[in-house]
Amino acid sequence: MPQVFPTKANLMSTKKSLELARLGYDLMDRKRNILVREMMGLIDEAKAVQESIGTVYEKAYAALRKASLTLGDCSRFAEAIPVSDDLKIDYRSVMGVEIPTVEVSEQVTDVSSFGFFQTNSDFDEACALFSKVKILTARLAEIENSVCRLADAVKKTQKRSNALSNIMIPRFEVTVKYITDALEEKEREDFSRLKITKKNKDNKKGI
């Protein structure tokens, strides 16, 4: 039994709360659907990027092996390549969920850093392929982080949606019915009392 006094004011207040709860449920449901669609799209893209990374890595290591056969140990050339600092991270909002956007420059490694005459085309190809791997890895990291954030948001949204649907809305509905029934019963009692009072007055006038 709802712990609320059955008055018209409480009935209006509870109906308003019920209306807001239903509106909140609809909004939560829409938000969850949008987040799920965004997440599923990113998951599909992640699969494609993972396949590309595997292919590019295979080609890059094959080129590096060919370069090692002709140049020997290539680590001395790799150490001459400057450390990349062109990674930029920003954020965009999807239904209030902040997900990252990662940007990496697509500039090819400057061969002048390790010299034209000491290396060959196989090493240049390996550098170019590993640069591509860097870009794909950054994109994959962006997608996987976004998917994790979206999945967490979907879980929280679903939890709130379930609370509204299974707890709050039924509770308000029961309270509205309880107050409505109590007020109707009171109106019937008042009507019956008035009829009796009127009948008693009529009887007295007849005497």
mmCIF file with all atom_site columns, N, CA and C in Angstrom, residues 41-99:
data_model
loop_
_atom_site.group_PDB
_atom_site.id
_atom_site.type_symbol
_atom_site.label_atom_id
_atom_site.label_alt_id
_atom_site.label_comp_id
_atom_site.label_asym_id
_atom_site.label_entity_id
_atom_site.label_seq_id
_atom_site.pdbx_PDB_ins_code
_atom_site.Cartn_x
_atom_site.Cartn_y
_atom_site.Cartn_z
_atom_site.occupancy
_atom_site.B_iso_or_equiv
_atom_site.pdbx_formal_charge
_atom_site.auth_seq_id
_atom_site.auth_comp_id
_atom_site.auth_asym_id
_atom_site.auth_atom_id
_atom_site.pdbx_PDB_model_num
ATOM 1   N N  . GLY A 1 41 ? 28.572 0.313  -35.289 1.00 0.00 ? 41 GLY A N  1
ATOM 2   C CA . GLY A 1 41 ? 29.295 0.829  -36.449 1.00 0.00 ? 41 GLY A CA 1
ATOM 3   C C  . GLY A 1 41 ? 30.791 0.852  -36.216 1.00 0.00 ? 41 GLY A C  1
ATOM 4   N N  . LEU A 1 42 ? 31.199 1.245  -34.995 1.00 0.00 ? 42 LEU A N  1
ATOM 5   C CA . LEU A 1 42 ? 32.624 1.278  -34.665 1.00 0.00 ? 42 LEU A CA 1
ATOM 6   C C  . LEU A 1 42 ? 33.209 -0.126 -34.573 1.00 0.00 ? 42 LEU A C  1
ATOM 7   N N  . ILE A 1 43 ? 32.428 -1.067 -34.074 1.00 0.00 ? 43 ILE A N  1
ATOM 8   C CA . ILE A 1 43 ? 32.911 -2.452 -33.985 1.00 0.00 ? 43 ILE A CA 1
ATOM 9   C C  . ILE A 1 43 ? 33.194 -3.007 -35.379 1.00 0.00 ? 43 ILE A C  1
ATOM 10  N N  . ASP A 1 44 ? 32.300 -2.734 -36.318 1.00 0.00 ? 44 ASP A N  1
ATOM 11  C CA . ASP A 1 44 ? 32.527 -3.182 -37.704 1.00 0.00 ? 44 ASP A CA 1
ATOM 12  C C  . ASP A 1 44 ? 33.790 -2.551 -38.281 1.00 0.00 ? 44 ASP A C  1
ATOM 13  N N  . GLU A 1 45 ? 33.966 -1.239 -37.988 1.00 0.00 ? 45 GLU A N  1
ATOM 14  C CA . GLU A 1 45 ? 35.168 -0.554 -38.491 1.00 0.00 ? 45 GLU A CA 1
ATOM 15  C C  . GLU A 1 45 ? 36.420 -1.113 -37.831 1.00 0.00 ? 45 GLU A C  1
ATOM 16  N N  . ALA A 1 46 ? 36.326 -1.460 -36.549 1.00 0.00 ? 46 ALA A N  1
ATOM 17  C CA . ALA A 1 46 ? 37.483 -2.011 -35.831 1.00 0.00 ? 46 ALA A CA 1
ATOM 18  C C  . ALA A 1 46 ? 37.949 -3.314 -36.472 1.00 0.00 ? 46 ALA A C  1
ATOM 19  N N  . LYS A 1 47 ? 36.989 -4.145 -36.879 1.00 0.00 ? 47 LYS A N  1
ATOM 20  C CA . LYS A 1 47 ? 37.353 -5.403 -37.533 1.00 0.00 ? 47 LYS A CA 1
ATOM 21  C C  . LYS A 1 47 ? 38.118 -5.146 -38.829 1.00 0.00 ? 47 LYS A C  1
ATOM 22  N N  . ALA A 1 48 ? 37.650 -4.154 -39.603 1.00 0.00 ? 48 ALA A N  1
ATOM 23  C CA . ALA A 1 48 ? 38.315 -3.831 -40.866 1.00 0.00 ? 48 ALA A CA 1
ATOM 24  C C  . ALA A 1 48 ? 39.721 -3.295 -40.621 1.00 0.00 ? 48 ALA A C  1
ATOM 25  N N  . VAL A 1 49 ? 39.866 -2.426 -39.596 1.00 0.00 ? 49 VAL A N  1
ATOM 26  C CA . VAL A 1 49 ? 41.185 -1.847 -39.281 1.00 0.00 ? 49 VAL A CA 1
ATOM 27  C C  . VAL A 1 49 ? 42.135 -2.932 -38.786 1.00 0.00 ? 49 VAL A C  1
ATOM 28  N N  . GLN A 1 50 ? 41.649 -3.848 -37.968 1.00 0.00 ? 50 GLN A N  1
ATOM 29  C CA . GLN A 1 50 ? 42.486 -4.942 -37.463 1.00 0.00 ? 50 GLN A CA 1
ATOM 30  C C  . GLN A 1 50 ? 43.008 -5.803 -38.608 1.00 0.00 ? 50 GLN A C  1
ATOM 31  N N  . GLU A 1 51 ? 42.152 -6.073 -39.589 1.00 0.00 ? 51 GLU A N  1
ATOM 32  C CA . GLU A 1 51 ? 42.589 -6.853 -40.754 1.00 0.00 ? 51 GLU A CA 1
ATOM 33  C C  . GLU A 1 51 ? 43.655 -6.096 -41.538 1.00 0.00 ? 51 GLU A C  1
ATOM 34  N N  . SER A 1 52 ? 43.455 -4.784 -41.704 1.00 0.00 ? 52 SER A N  1
ATOM 35  C CA . SER A 1 52 ? 44.424 -3.955 -42.436 1.00 0.00 ? 52 SER A CA 1
ATOM 36  C C  . SER A 1 52 ? 45.756 -3.916 -41.712 1.00 0.00 ? 52 SER A C  1
ATOM 37  N N  . ILE A 1 53 ? 45.700 -3.770 -40.381 1.00 0.00 ? 53 ILE A N  1
ATOM 38  C CA . ILE A 1 53 ? 46.939 -3.724 -39.603 1.00 0.00 ? 53 ILE A CA 1
ATOM 39  C C  . ILE A 1 53 ? 47.713 -5.031 -39.766 1.00 0.00 ? 53 ILE A C  1
ATOM 40  N N  . GLY A 1 54 ? 47.005 -6.150 -39.716 1.00 0.00 ? 54 GLY A N  1
ATOM 41  C CA . GLY A 1 54 ? 47.677 -7.437 -39.879 1.00 0.00 ? 54 GLY A CA 1
ATOM 42  C C  . GLY A 1 54 ? 48.373 -7.550 -41.221 1.00 0.00 ? 54 GLY A C  1
ATOM 43  N N  . THR A 1 55 ? 47.692 -7.100 -42.268 1.00 0.00 ? 55 THR A N  1
ATOM 44  C CA . THR A 1 55 ? 48.272 -7.164 -43.617 1.00 0.00 ? 55 THR A CA 1
ATOM 45  C C  . THR A 1 55 ? 49.483 -6.248 -43.742 1.00 0.00 ? 55 THR A C  1
ATOM 46  N N  . VAL A 1 56 ? 49.342 -5.004 -43.243 1.00 0.00 ? 56 VAL A N  1
ATOM 47  C CA . VAL A 1 56 ? 50.434 -4.027 -43.354 1.00 0.00 ? 56 VAL A CA 1
ATOM 48  C C  . VAL A 1 56 ? 51.633 -4.442 -42.512 1.00 0.00 ? 56 VAL A C  1
ATOM 49  N N  . TYR A 1 57 ? 51.379 -4.960 -41.311 1.00 0.00 ? 57 TYR A N  1
ATOM 50  C CA . TYR A 1 57 ? 52.469 -5.454 -40.463 1.00 0.00 ? 57 TYR A CA 1
ATOM 51  C C  . TYR A 1 57 ? 53.256 -6.558 -41.182 1.00 0.00 ? 57 TYR A C  1
ATOM 52  N N  . GLU A 1 58 ? 52.533 -7.469 -41.806 1.00 0.00 ? 58 GLU A N  1
ATOM 53  C CA . GLU A 1 58 ? 53.183 -8.574 -42.516 1.00 0.00 ? 58 GLU A CA 1
ATOM 54  C C  . GLU A 1 58 ? 54.078 -8.053 -43.636 1.00 0.00 ? 58 GLU A C  1
ATOM 55  N N  . LYS A 1 59 ? 53.559 -7.072 -44.386 1.00 0.00 ? 59 LYS A N  1
ATOM 56  C CA . LYS A 1 59 ? 54.356 -6.495 -45.471 1.00 0.00 ? 59 LYS A CA 1
ATOM 57  C C  . LYS A 1 59 ? 55.550 -5.711 -44.920 1.00 0.00 ? 59 LYS A C  1
ATOM 58  N N  . ALA A 1 60 ? 55.330 -4.995 -43.819 1.00 0.00 ? 60 ALA A N  1
ATOM 59  C CA . ALA A 1 60 ? 56.392 -4.166 -43.233 1.00 0.00 ? 60 ALA A CA 1
ATOM 60  C C  . ALA A 1 60 ? 57.552 -5.037 -42.737 1.00 0.00 ? 60 ALA A C  1
ATOM 61  N N  . TYR A 1 61 ? 57.220 -6.141 -42.035 1.00 0.00 ? 61 TYR A N  1
ATOM 62  C CA . TYR A 1 61 ? 58.277 -7.017 -41.529 1.00 0.00 ? 61 TYR A CA 1
ATOM 63  C C  . TYR A 1 61 ? 58.971 -7.756 -42.667 1.00 0.00 ? 61 TYR A C  1
ATOM 64  N N  . ALA A 1 62 ? 58.224 -8.051 -43.734 1.00 0.00 ? 62 ALA A N  1
ATOM 65  C CA . ALA A 1 62 ? 58.850 -8.695 -44.897 1.00 0.00 ? 62 ALA A CA 1
ATOM 66  C C  . ALA A 1 62 ? 59.849 -7.746 -45.535 1.00 0.00 ? 62 ALA A C  1
ATOM 67  N N  . ALA A 1 63 ? 59.484 -6.461 -45.663 1.00 0.00 ? 63 ALA A N  1
ATOM 68  C CA . ALA A 1 63 ? 60.394 -5.456 -46.226 1.00 0.00 ? 63 ALA A CA 1
ATOM 69  C C  . ALA A 1 63 ? 61.603 -5.258 -45.320 1.00 0.00 ? 63 ALA A C  1
ATOM 70  N N  . LEU A 1 64 ? 61.373 -5.291 -43.998 1.00 0.00 ? 64 LEU A N  1
ATOM 71  C CA . LEU A 1 64 ? 62.483 -5.118 -43.057 1.00 0.00 ? 64 LEU A CA 1
ATOM 72  C C  . LEU A 1 64 ? 63.440 -6.313 -43.123 1.00 0.00 ? 64 LEU A C  1
ATOM 73  N N  . ARG A 1 65 ? 62.905 -7.510 -43.299 1.00 0.00 ? 65 ARG A N  1
ATOM 74  C CA . ARG A 1 65 ? 63.770 -8.683 -43.427 1.00 0.00 ? 65 ARG A CA 1
ATOM 75  C C  . ARG A 1 65 ? 64.626 -8.595 -44.695 1.00 0.00 ? 65 ARG A C  1
ATOM 76  N N  . LYS A 1 66 ? 63.998 -8.127 -45.785 1.00 0.00 ? 66 LYS A N  1
ATOM 77  C CA . LYS A 1 66 ? 64.758 -7.962 -47.033 1.00 0.00 ? 66 LYS A CA 1
ATOM 78  C C  . LYS A 1 66 ? 65.851 -6.916 -46.853 1.00 0.00 ? 66 LYS A C  1
ATOM 79  N N  . ALA A 1 67 ? 65.527 -5.833 -46.156 1.00 0.00 ? 67 ALA A N  1
ATOM 80  C CA . ALA A 1 67 ? 66.526 -4.789 -45.922 1.00 0.00 ? 67 ALA A CA 1
ATOM 81  C C  . ALA A 1 67 ? 67.656 -5.314 -45.051 1.00 0.00 ? 67 ALA A C  1
ATOM 82  N N  . SER A 1 68 ? 67.316 -6.145 -44.060 1.00 0.00 ? 68 SER A N  1
ATOM 83  C CA . SER A 1 68 ? 68.336 -6.695 -43.160 1.00 0.00 ? 68 SER A CA 1
ATOM 84  C C  . SER A 1 68 ? 69.286 -7.637 -43.902 1.00 0.00 ? 68 SER A C  1
ATOM 85  N N  . LEU A 1 69 ? 68.768 -8.330 -44.920 1.00 0.00 ? 69 LEU A N  1
ATOM 86  C CA . LEU A 1 69 ? 69.623 -9.235 -45.687 1.00 0.00 ? 69 LEU A CA 1
ATOM 87  C C  . LEU A 1 69 ? 70.692 -8.474 -46.454 1.00 0.00 ? 69 LEU A C  1
ATOM 88  N N  . THR A 1 70 ? 70.343 -7.271 -46.916 1.00 0.00 ? 70 THR A N  1
ATOM 89  C CA . THR A 1 70 ? 71.292 -6.498 -47.729 1.00 0.00 ? 70 THR A CA 1
ATOM 90  C C  . THR A 1 70 ? 72.081 -5.471 -46.918 1.00 0.00 ? 70 THR A C  1
ATOM 91  N N  . LEU A 1 71 ? 71.485 -4.999 -45.817 1.00 0.00 ? 71 LEU A N  1
ATOM 92  C CA . LEU A 1 71 ? 72.125 -3.934 -45.030 1.00 0.00 ? 71 LEU A CA 1
ATOM 93  C C  . LEU A 1 71 ? 72.681 -4.419 -43.700 1.00 0.00 ? 71 LEU A C  1
ATOM 94  N N  . GLY A 1 72 ? 72.279 -5.627 -43.310 1.00 0.00 ? 72 GLY A N  1
ATOM 95  C CA . GLY A 1 72 ? 72.696 -6.107 -41.992 1.00 0.00 ? 72 GLY A CA 1
ATOM 96  C C  . GLY A 1 72 ? 71.767 -5.549 -40.912 1.00 0.00 ? 72 GLY A C  1
ATOM 97  N N  . ASP A 1 73 ? 72.318 -5.287 -39.744 1.00 0.00 ? 73 ASP A N  1
ATOM 98  C CA . ASP A 1 73 ? 71.526 -4.758 -38.638 1.00 0.00 ? 73 ASP A CA 1
ATOM 99  C C  . ASP A 1 73 ? 71.020 -3.356 -38.980 1.00 0.00 ? 73 ASP A C  1
ATOM 100 N N  . CYS A 1 74 ? 69.680 -3.195 -39.016 1.00 0.00 ? 74 CYS A N  1
ATOM 101 C CA . CYS A 1 74 ? 69.085 -1.905 -39.397 1.00 0.00 ? 74 CYS A CA 1
ATOM 102 C C  . CYS A 1 74 ? 68.771 -1.009 -38.204 1.00 0.00 ? 74 CYS A C  1
ATOM 103 N N  . SER A 1 75 ? 69.127 -1.472 -36.997 1.00 0.00 ? 75 SER A N  1
ATOM 104 C CA . SER A 1 75 ? 68.757 -0.692 -35.804 1.00 0.00 ? 75 SER A CA 1
ATOM 105 C C  . SER A 1 75 ? 69.459 0.655  -35.780 1.00 0.00 ? 75 SER A C  1
ATOM 106 N N  . ARG A 1 76 ? 70.680 0.722  -36.339 1.00 0.00 ? 76 ARG A N  1
ATOM 107 C CA . ARG A 1 76 ? 71.416 1.991  -36.330 1.00 0.00 ? 76 ARG A CA 1
ATOM 108 C C  . ARG A 1 76 ? 70.710 3.036  -37.198 1.00 0.00 ? 76 ARG A C  1
ATOM 109 N N  . PHE A 1 77 ? 70.061 2.582  -38.254 1.00 0.00 ? 77 PHE A N  1
ATOM 110 C CA . PHE A 1 77 ? 69.300 3.511  -39.096 1.00 0.00 ? 77 PHE A CA 1
ATOM 111 C C  . PHE A 1 77 ? 67.991 3.927  -38.412 1.00 0.00 ? 77 PHE A C  1
ATOM 112 N N  . ALA A 1 78 ? 67.370 2.957  -37.743 1.00 0.00 ? 78 ALA A N  1
ATOM 113 C CA . ALA A 1 78 ? 66.113 3.247  -37.047 1.00 0.00 ? 78 ALA A CA 1
ATOM 114 C C  . ALA A 1 78 ? 66.328 4.260  -35.933 1.00 0.00 ? 78 ALA A C  1
ATOM 115 N N  . GLU A 1 79 ? 67.477 4.168  -35.231 1.00 0.00 ? 79 GLU A N  1
ATOM 116 C CA . GLU A 1 79 ? 67.756 5.105  -34.143 1.00 0.00 ? 79 GLU A CA 1
ATOM 117 C C  . GLU A 1 79 ? 67.935 6.532  -34.647 1.00 0.00 ? 79 GLU A C  1
ATOM 118 N N  . ALA A 1 80 ? 68.274 6.664  -35.931 1.00 0.00 ? 80 ALA A N  1
ATOM 119 C CA . ALA A 1 80 ? 68.470 8.003  -36.489 1.00 0.00 ? 80 ALA A CA 1
ATOM 120 C C  . ALA A 1 80 ? 67.150 8.691  -36.821 1.00 0.00 ? 80 ALA A C  1
ATOM 121 N N  . ILE A 1 81 ? 66.057 7.916  -36.857 1.00 0.00 ? 81 ILE A N  1
ATOM 122 C CA . ILE A 1 81 ? 64.740 8.496  -37.169 1.00 0.00 ? 81 ILE A CA 1
ATOM 123 C C  . ILE A 1 81 ? 64.217 9.235  -35.953 1.00 0.00 ? 81 ILE A C  1
ATOM 124 N N  . PRO A 1 82 ? 63.847 10.505 -36.070 1.00 0.00 ? 82 PRO A N  1
ATOM 125 C CA . PRO A 1 82 ? 63.374 11.282 -34.913 1.00 0.00 ? 82 PRO A CA 1
ATOM 126 C C  . PRO A 1 82 ? 62.070 10.728 -34.354 1.00 0.00 ? 82 PRO A C  1
ATOM 127 N N  . VAL A 1 83 ? 61.900 10.898 -33.050 1.00 0.00 ? 83 VAL A N  1
ATOM 128 C CA . VAL A 1 83 ? 60.681 10.440 -32.378 1.00 0.00 ? 83 VAL A CA 1
ATOM 129 C C  . VAL A 1 83 ? 59.494 11.264 -32.866 1.00 0.00 ? 83 VAL A C  1
ATOM 130 N N  . SER A 1 84 ? 58.413 10.593 -33.196 1.00 0.00 ? 84 SER A N  1
ATOM 131 C CA . SER A 1 84 ? 57.218 11.275 -33.697 1.00 0.00 ? 84 SER A CA 1
ATOM 132 C C  . SER A 1 84 ? 56.445 11.917 -32.545 1.00 0.00 ? 84 SER A C  1
ATOM 133 N N  . ASP A 1 85 ? 56.072 13.182 -32.728 1.00 0.00 ? 85 ASP A N  1
ATOM 134 C CA . ASP A 1 85 ? 55.276 13.880 -31.711 1.00 0.00 ? 85 ASP A CA 1
ATOM 135 C C  . ASP A 1 85 ? 54.050 14.545 -32.358 1.00 0.00 ? 85 ASP A C  1
ATOM 136 N N  . ASP A 1 86 ? 53.555 13.919 -33.415 1.00 0.00 ? 86 ASP A N  1
ATOM 137 C CA . ASP A 1 86 ? 52.458 14.518 -34.177 1.00 0.00 ? 86 ASP A CA 1
ATOM 138 C C  . ASP A 1 86 ? 51.096 13.924 -33.825 1.00 0.00 ? 86 ASP A C  1
ATOM 139 N N  . LEU A 1 87 ? 51.033 13.248 -32.671 1.00 0.00 ? 87 LEU A N  1
ATOM 140 C CA . LEU A 1 87 ? 49.771 12.652 -32.244 1.00 0.00 ? 87 LEU A CA 1
ATOM 141 C C  . LEU A 1 87 ? 48.907 13.703 -31.551 1.00 0.00 ? 87 LEU A C  1
ATOM 142 N N  . LYS A 1 88 ? 47.667 13.853 -32.021 1.00 0.00 ? 88 LYS A N  1
ATOM 143 C CA . LYS A 1 88 ? 46.741 14.823 -31.433 1.00 0.00 ? 88 LYS A CA 1
ATOM 144 C C  . LYS A 1 88 ? 45.464 14.104 -31.020 1.00 0.00 ? 88 LYS A C  1
ATOM 145 N N  . ILE A 1 89 ? 45.027 14.362 -29.797 1.00 0.00 ? 89 ILE A N  1
ATOM 146 C CA . ILE A 1 89 ? 43.821 13.730 -29.264 1.00 0.00 ? 89 ILE A CA 1
ATOM 147 C C  . ILE A 1 89 ? 42.790 14.788 -28.924 1.00 0.00 ? 89 ILE A C  1
ATOM 148 N N  . ASP A 1 90 ? 41.608 14.615 -29.440 1.00 0.00 ? 90 ASP A N  1
ATOM 149 C CA . ASP A 1 90 ? 40.485 15.506 -29.140 1.00 0.00 ? 90 ASP A CA 1
ATOM 150 C C  . ASP A 1 90 ? 39.286 14.635 -28.764 1.00 0.00 ? 90 ASP A C  1
ATOM 151 N N  . TYR A 1 91 ? 38.159 15.268 -28.466 1.00 0.00 ? 91 TYR A N  1
ATOM 152 C CA . TYR A 1 91 ? 36.976 14.503 -28.076 1.00 0.00 ? 91 TYR A CA 1
ATOM 153 C C  . TYR A 1 91 ? 35.736 15.031 -28.794 1.00 0.00 ? 91 TYR A C  1
ATOM 154 N N  . ARG A 1 92 ? 34.814 14.125 -29.046 1.00 0.00 ? 92 ARG A N  1
ATOM 155 C CA . ARG A 1 92 ? 33.511 14.504 -29.581 1.00 0.00 ? 92 ARG A CA 1
ATOM 156 C C  . ARG A 1 92 ? 32.433 13.862 -28.727 1.00 0.00 ? 92 ARG A C  1
ATOM 157 N N  . SER A 1 93 ? 31.263 14.472 -28.735 1.00 0.00 ? 93 SER A N  1
ATOM 158 C CA . SER A 1 93 ? 30.187 14.005 -27.865 1.00 0.00 ? 93 SER A CA 1
ATOM 159 C C  . SER A 1 93 ? 29.119 13.255 -28.659 1.00 0.00 ? 93 SER A C  1
ATOM 160 N N  . VAL A 1 94 ? 28.751 12.090 -28.156 1.00 0.00 ? 94 VAL A N  1
ATOM 161 C CA . VAL A 1 94 ? 27.645 11.315 -28.727 1.00 0.00 ? 94 VAL A CA 1
ATOM 162 C C  . VAL A 1 94 ? 26.623 11.098 -27.614 1.00 0.00 ? 94 VAL A C  1
ATOM 163 N N  . MET A 1 95 ? 25.528 11.829 -27.652 1.00 0.00 ? 95 MET A N  1
ATOM 164 C CA . MET A 1 95 ? 24.492 11.741 -26.618 1.00 0.00 ? 95 MET A CA 1
ATOM 165 C C  . MET A 1 95 ? 25.080 11.935 -25.222 1.00 0.00 ? 95 MET A C  1
ATOM 166 N N  . GLY A 1 96 ? 25.993 12.895 -25.106 1.00 0.00 ? 96 GLY A N  1
ATOM 167 C CA . GLY A 1 96 ? 26.588 13.194 -23.808 1.00 0.00 ? 96 GLY A CA 1
ATOM 168 C C  . GLY A 1 96 ? 27.779 12.335 -23.440 1.00 0.00 ? 96 GLY A C  1
ATOM 169 N N  . VAL A 1 97 ? 28.141 11.387 -24.287 1.00 0.00 ? 97 VAL A N  1
ATOM 170 C CA . VAL A 1 97 ? 29.295 10.516 -24.024 1.00 0.00 ? 97 VAL A CA 1
ATOM 171 C C  . VAL A 1 97 ? 30.505 11.059 -24.780 1.00 0.00 ? 97 VAL A C  1
ATOM 172 N N  . GLU A 1 98 ? 31.564 11.403 -24.055 1.00 0.00 ? 98 GLU A N  1
ATOM 173 C CA . GLU A 1 98 ? 32.771 11.923 -24.676 1.00 0.00 ? 98 GLU A CA 1
ATOM 174 C C  . GLU A 1 98 ? 33.627 10.770 -25.200 1.00 0.00 ? 98 GLU A C  1
ATOM 175 N N  . ILE A 1 99 ? 33.817 10.731 -26.518 1.00 0.00 ? 99 ILE A N  1
ATOM 176 C CA . ILE A 1 99 ? 34.672 9.694  -27.098 1.00 0.00 ? 99 ILE A CA 1
ATOM 177 C C  . ILE A 1 99 ? 35.821 10.373 -27.853 1.00 0.00 ? 99 ILE A C  1
#
